[in-house]
Coordinates of C-alpha atoms (C1' of nucleotides) in Angstrom, one line a residue:
Chain M
X1 CA 15.7 29.5 16.0
X2 CA 16.3 30.6 12.7
X3 CA 14.5 34.1 12.1
X4 CA 15.2 34.4 8.3
X5 CA 13.8 31.7 6.0
X6 CA 16.1 30.2 3.4
X7 CA 15.1 31.4 -0.1
X8 CA 13.6 27.9 -1.2
X9 CA 11.2 28.1 -4.2
X10 CA 8.8 25.6 -5.1
X11 CA 9.6 23.3 -7.6
X12 CA 6.5 22.7 -10.3
X13 CA 5.7 19.7 -11.8
X14 CA 7.2 20.7 -15.0
X15 CA 10.6 21.0 -13.7
X16 CA 10.8 17.6 -12.7
X17 CA 12.2 15.0 -15.1
X18 CA 10.1 12.3 -16.0
X19 CA 12.3 9.4 -16.2
X20 CA 13.1 8.0 -12.8
X21 CA 16.8 7.7 -12.6
X22 CA 17.2 11.4 -13.8
X23 CA 14.9 12.3 -11.3
X24 CA 16.4 10.4 -8.4
X25 CA 19.5 12.3 -9.6
X26 CA 17.9 15.8 -10.0
X27 CA 16.8 15.6 -6.6
X28 CA 20.2 15.7 -4.7
X29 CA 20.7 19.3 -3.5
X30 CA 17.2 20.2 -3.7
X31 CA 15.1 20.9 -0.5
X32 CA 12.4 19.0 1.3
X33 CA 10.3 21.8 3.3
X34 CA 7.4 21.1 5.6
X35 CA 5.6 24.0 6.4
X36 CA 3.6 23.8 9.9
X37 CA 1.6 26.5 11.9
X38 CA 4.4 26.3 14.5
X39 CA 6.8 27.1 11.8
X40 CA 9.2 25.4 9.2
X41 CA 11.0 22.4 8.6
X42 CA 13.2 22.3 5.7
X43 CA 16.4 20.0 4.8
X44 CA 18.9 19.3 1.8
X45 CA 18.4 16.3 0.0
X46 CA 21.5 14.4 0.0
X47 CA 20.6 10.9 -0.7
X48 CA 18.1 9.1 -2.9
X49 CA 17.6 5.8 -4.8
X50 CA 15.2 5.2 -8.1
X51 CA 12.9 2.4 -8.3
X52 CA 12.3 2.2 -11.9
X53 CA 9.4 0.6 -14.1
X54 CA 10.7 -3.2 -14.5
X55 CA 12.6 -3.2 -11.2
X56 CA 11.8 -6.4 -9.3
X57 CA 12.4 -4.5 -6.2
X58 CA 9.9 -1.9 -6.8
X59 CA 6.9 -1.8 -4.8
X60 CA 4.9 -1.4 -8.0
X61 CA 6.5 -4.3 -9.8
X62 CA 3.4 -6.7 -9.6
X63 CA 1.1 -3.9 -10.7
X64 CA -1.3 -1.7 -9.3
X65 CA -2.5 -2.8 -5.9
X66 CA -4.6 -0.6 -3.1
X67 CA -1.3 -0.2 -1.1
X68 CA 0.9 1.3 -3.8
X69 CA -1.2 3.3 -6.1
X70 CA 0.7 6.5 -5.2
X71 CA 3.3 5.5 -7.4
X72 CA 0.9 5.7 -10.6
X73 CA 0.2 8.9 -9.9
X74 CA 1.6 12.0 -11.7
X75 CA 5.5 12.6 -11.1
X76 CA 5.9 14.7 -7.9
X77 CA 3.1 12.8 -5.7
X78 CA 4.3 11.0 -2.1
X79 CA 4.4 7.3 -1.6
X80 CA 4.3 6.8 2.2
X81 CA 4.8 3.1 3.2
X82 CA 6.1 0.7 6.3
X83 CA 8.7 -1.2 6.1
X84 CA 10.0 -4.0 8.6
X85 CA 7.0 -3.1 10.5
X86 CA 8.7 -0.1 12.1
X87 CA 9.8 2.6 9.6
X88 CA 7.6 4.9 7.2
X89 CA 9.6 5.4 4.0
X90 CA 8.9 8.7 2.1
X91 CA 9.2 8.2 -1.9
X92 CA 8.0 10.3 -4.8
X93 CA 6.1 9.1 -8.0
X94 CA 8.2 9.1 -11.4
X95 CA 7.3 8.4 -14.8
X96 CA 3.7 9.5 -16.4
X97 CA 0.7 9.1 -14.7
X98 CA -0.8 5.3 -14.6
X99 CA 3.1 4.3 -14.6
X100 CA 4.1 2.9 -11.8
X101 CA 7.6 4.3 -10.4
X102 CA 9.4 6.3 -7.8
X103 CA 12.1 7.2 -5.8
X104 CA 13.1 6.9 -2.4
X105 CA 14.2 9.8 -0.2
X106 CA 16.8 8.4 2.0
X107 CA 18.5 11.2 3.9
X108 CA 18.4 14.8 4.4
X109 CA 20.5 17.3 5.7
X110 CA 18.5 19.3 8.6
X111 CA 18.6 23.1 8.1
X112 CA 15.5 24.7 9.3
X113 CA 13.2 23.2 12.4
X114 CA 15.8 21.7 14.2
X115 CA 14.1 21.9 17.6
X116 CA 11.0 20.1 15.6
X117 CA 13.0 17.4 14.5
X118 CA 15.2 16.7 18.0
X119 CA 11.9 16.4 20.0
X120 CA 11.1 13.3 17.7
X121 CA 14.1 12.2 17.9
X122 CA 15.6 12.5 21.5
X123 CA 19.2 12.2 21.9
X124 CA 20.1 11.7 18.1
X125 CA 23.0 13.7 17.4
X126 CA 22.5 16.5 14.4
X127 CA 24.1 14.4 12.0
X128 CA 22.1 11.4 12.4
X129 CA 18.5 13.3 12.8
X130 CA 17.5 12.2 9.3
X131 CA 20.5 10.4 8.1
X132 CA 18.5 6.9 6.9
X133 CA 14.9 6.6 5.4
X134 CA 13.4 5.9 8.9
X135 CA 15.0 8.5 10.6
X136 CA 14.0 11.0 8.1
X137 CA 10.4 10.3 8.2
X138 CA 10.9 10.0 12.0
X139 CA 12.4 13.4 12.6
X140 CA 10.1 15.0 10.4
X141 CA 6.7 13.3 11.4
X142 CA 5.9 11.9 8.3
X143 CA 3.6 9.2 8.3
X144 CA 0.9 7.2 6.1
X145 CA -1.5 10.5 6.1
X146 CA 1.0 11.9 3.5
X147 CA 0.4 8.7 1.3
X148 CA -0.8 10.3 -2.1
X149 CA -0.1 14.2 -0.8
X150 CA 1.2 16.2 -4.0
X151 CA 4.6 17.6 -3.5
X152 CA 4.6 20.3 -6.0
X153 CA 2.1 22.8 -4.4
X154 CA 4.5 24.7 -2.4
X155 CA 2.3 24.3 0.6
X156 CA 2.6 21.8 3.3
X157 CA 4.8 19.2 2.8
X158 CA 7.0 20.3 -0.7
X159 CA 10.2 20.4 -2.7
X160 CA 12.0 23.1 -3.7
X161 CA 15.1 24.6 -5.2
X162 CA 17.7 27.2 -4.4
X163 CA 20.7 26.7 -6.4
X164 CA 20.4 26.5 -10.3
X165 CA 22.1 24.0 -12.4
X166 CA 23.2 20.8 -11.9
X167 CA 25.1 19.7 -8.4
X168 CA 27.6 17.1 -8.5
X169 CA 26.1 13.7 -7.5
X170 CA 27.8 10.5 -6.7
X171 CA 26.3 7.0 -7.5
X172 CA 26.4 3.4 -6.0
X173 CA 24.5 0.3 -5.9
X174 CA 21.1 0.6 -3.5
X175 CA 21.1 -0.3 0.0
X176 CA 19.2 -3.3 1.9
X177 CA 18.3 -5.4 -1.2
X178 CA 18.7 -8.7 -2.0
X179 CA 18.1 -8.6 -5.7
X180 CA 19.1 -6.4 -8.5
X181 CA 22.0 -5.4 -6.2
X182 CA 24.4 -4.8 -9.1
X183 CA 22.1 -1.6 -10.2
X184 CA 23.8 1.9 -9.9
X185 CA 20.5 3.5 -8.6
X186 CA 21.6 5.1 -5.5
X187 CA 22.6 8.9 -5.7
X188 CA 24.1 11.0 -3.1
X189 CA 25.9 14.3 -2.6
X190 CA 29.8 13.7 -2.1
X191 CA 31.6 14.6 1.1
X192 CA 28.3 15.3 2.7
X193 CA 28.5 13.9 6.3
X194 CA 24.6 13.4 6.5
X195 CA 24.5 10.6 3.8
X196 CA 23.8 7.2 5.1
X197 CA 25.8 4.1 3.9
X198 CA 28.9 3.9 1.6
X199 CA 30.1 7.5 0.6
X200 CA 32.7 6.0 -2.1
X201 CA 31.8 6.8 -5.8
X202 CA 31.2 4.0 -8.3
X203 CA 30.9 6.4 -11.2
X204 CA 32.6 9.7 -11.5
X205 CA 30.3 12.8 -10.7
X206 CA 28.1 14.1 -13.7
X207 CA 28.3 11.0 -15.4
X208 CA 25.1 9.6 -16.5
X209 CA 23.2 6.5 -14.9
Chain O
dG1 C1' 35.1 2.3 13.2
dC2 C1' 32.3 -2.5 12.0
dA3 C1' 28.9 -7.1 12.7
dA4 C1' 25.3 -9.4 14.8
dG5 C1' 20.6 -9.8 16.7
dG6 C1' 16.0 -8.5 17.8
dA7 C1' 11.5 -5.7 16.9
dT8 C1' 7.7 -5.3 14.3
dA9 C1' 3.7 -4.9 10.2
dT10 C1' 2.2 -5.9 5.9
dT11 C1' 2.3 -8.3 1.4
dC12 C1' 3.2 -12.5 -1.3
dT13 C1' 9.7 -11.9 -5.8
Chain W
dG1 C1' 5.9 -19.2 6.6
dA2 C1' 9.0 -16.3 4.4
dA3 C1' 10.4 -11.8 3.1
dT4 C1' 11.2 -7.0 3.5
dA5 C1' 13.4 -0.1 0.4
dT6 C1' 15.0 -0.2 9.0
dC7 C1' 16.8 1.5 13.4
dC8 C1' 18.9 0.4 17.6
dT9 C1' 21.7 -1.9 21.3
dT10 C1' 25.4 -4.4 22.0
dG11 C1' 30.0 -6.1 22.0
dC12 C1' 34.4 -6.0 19.6
dA13 C1' 38.6 -4.2 17.7

DNA sequence: GCAAGGATATTCT
DNA sequence: GAATATCCTTGCA
């Protein structure tokens, strides 16, 4: 157990890039925090994917539906959805309100609250605790009740930052899709062991998508 | 270190 | 009925 908290500061909605792809890149190296009565869970975001407007693989592609309304909220709201009948995915809305777009959190490097996460994923080694979108939500106990939650409040489940400035970011195509496979919309922290899937660079760090 | 196959719920590219 | 933003186990190299 850690006595001293990491100096994570909440991200305000105005701090977030409005553009979906820029937001997905921006979130690499930021922090996902969950304050609970039992203590704090936190981790460093090391892998994301962008699901921009007009992308046929986006859950918002066919317009607003009862299940995808959170993707149409102002930037920084959680969109939680079940895939393959087993795994919940944690996403965050992007673009202006009324516009359906978002980014998917694919992996985090667990930092605080390790005991909490290990209890939810018995037997998993530290490296695999939150490596993959389904594992991430499992380890952190994130389910459908978080759909629509505002991640910019600095309370409950929220996003934050420690380091200022831009992190080095790798880019590849997204994972698990059968369409739009060519688009370089997956972002990750180069060299991190907590990234799921390929860690070979498509584009050089700091290049724009 | 891969590759293949099964489980499972919701939507309808 | 088919597809899906996945994970786990088993088997093989």
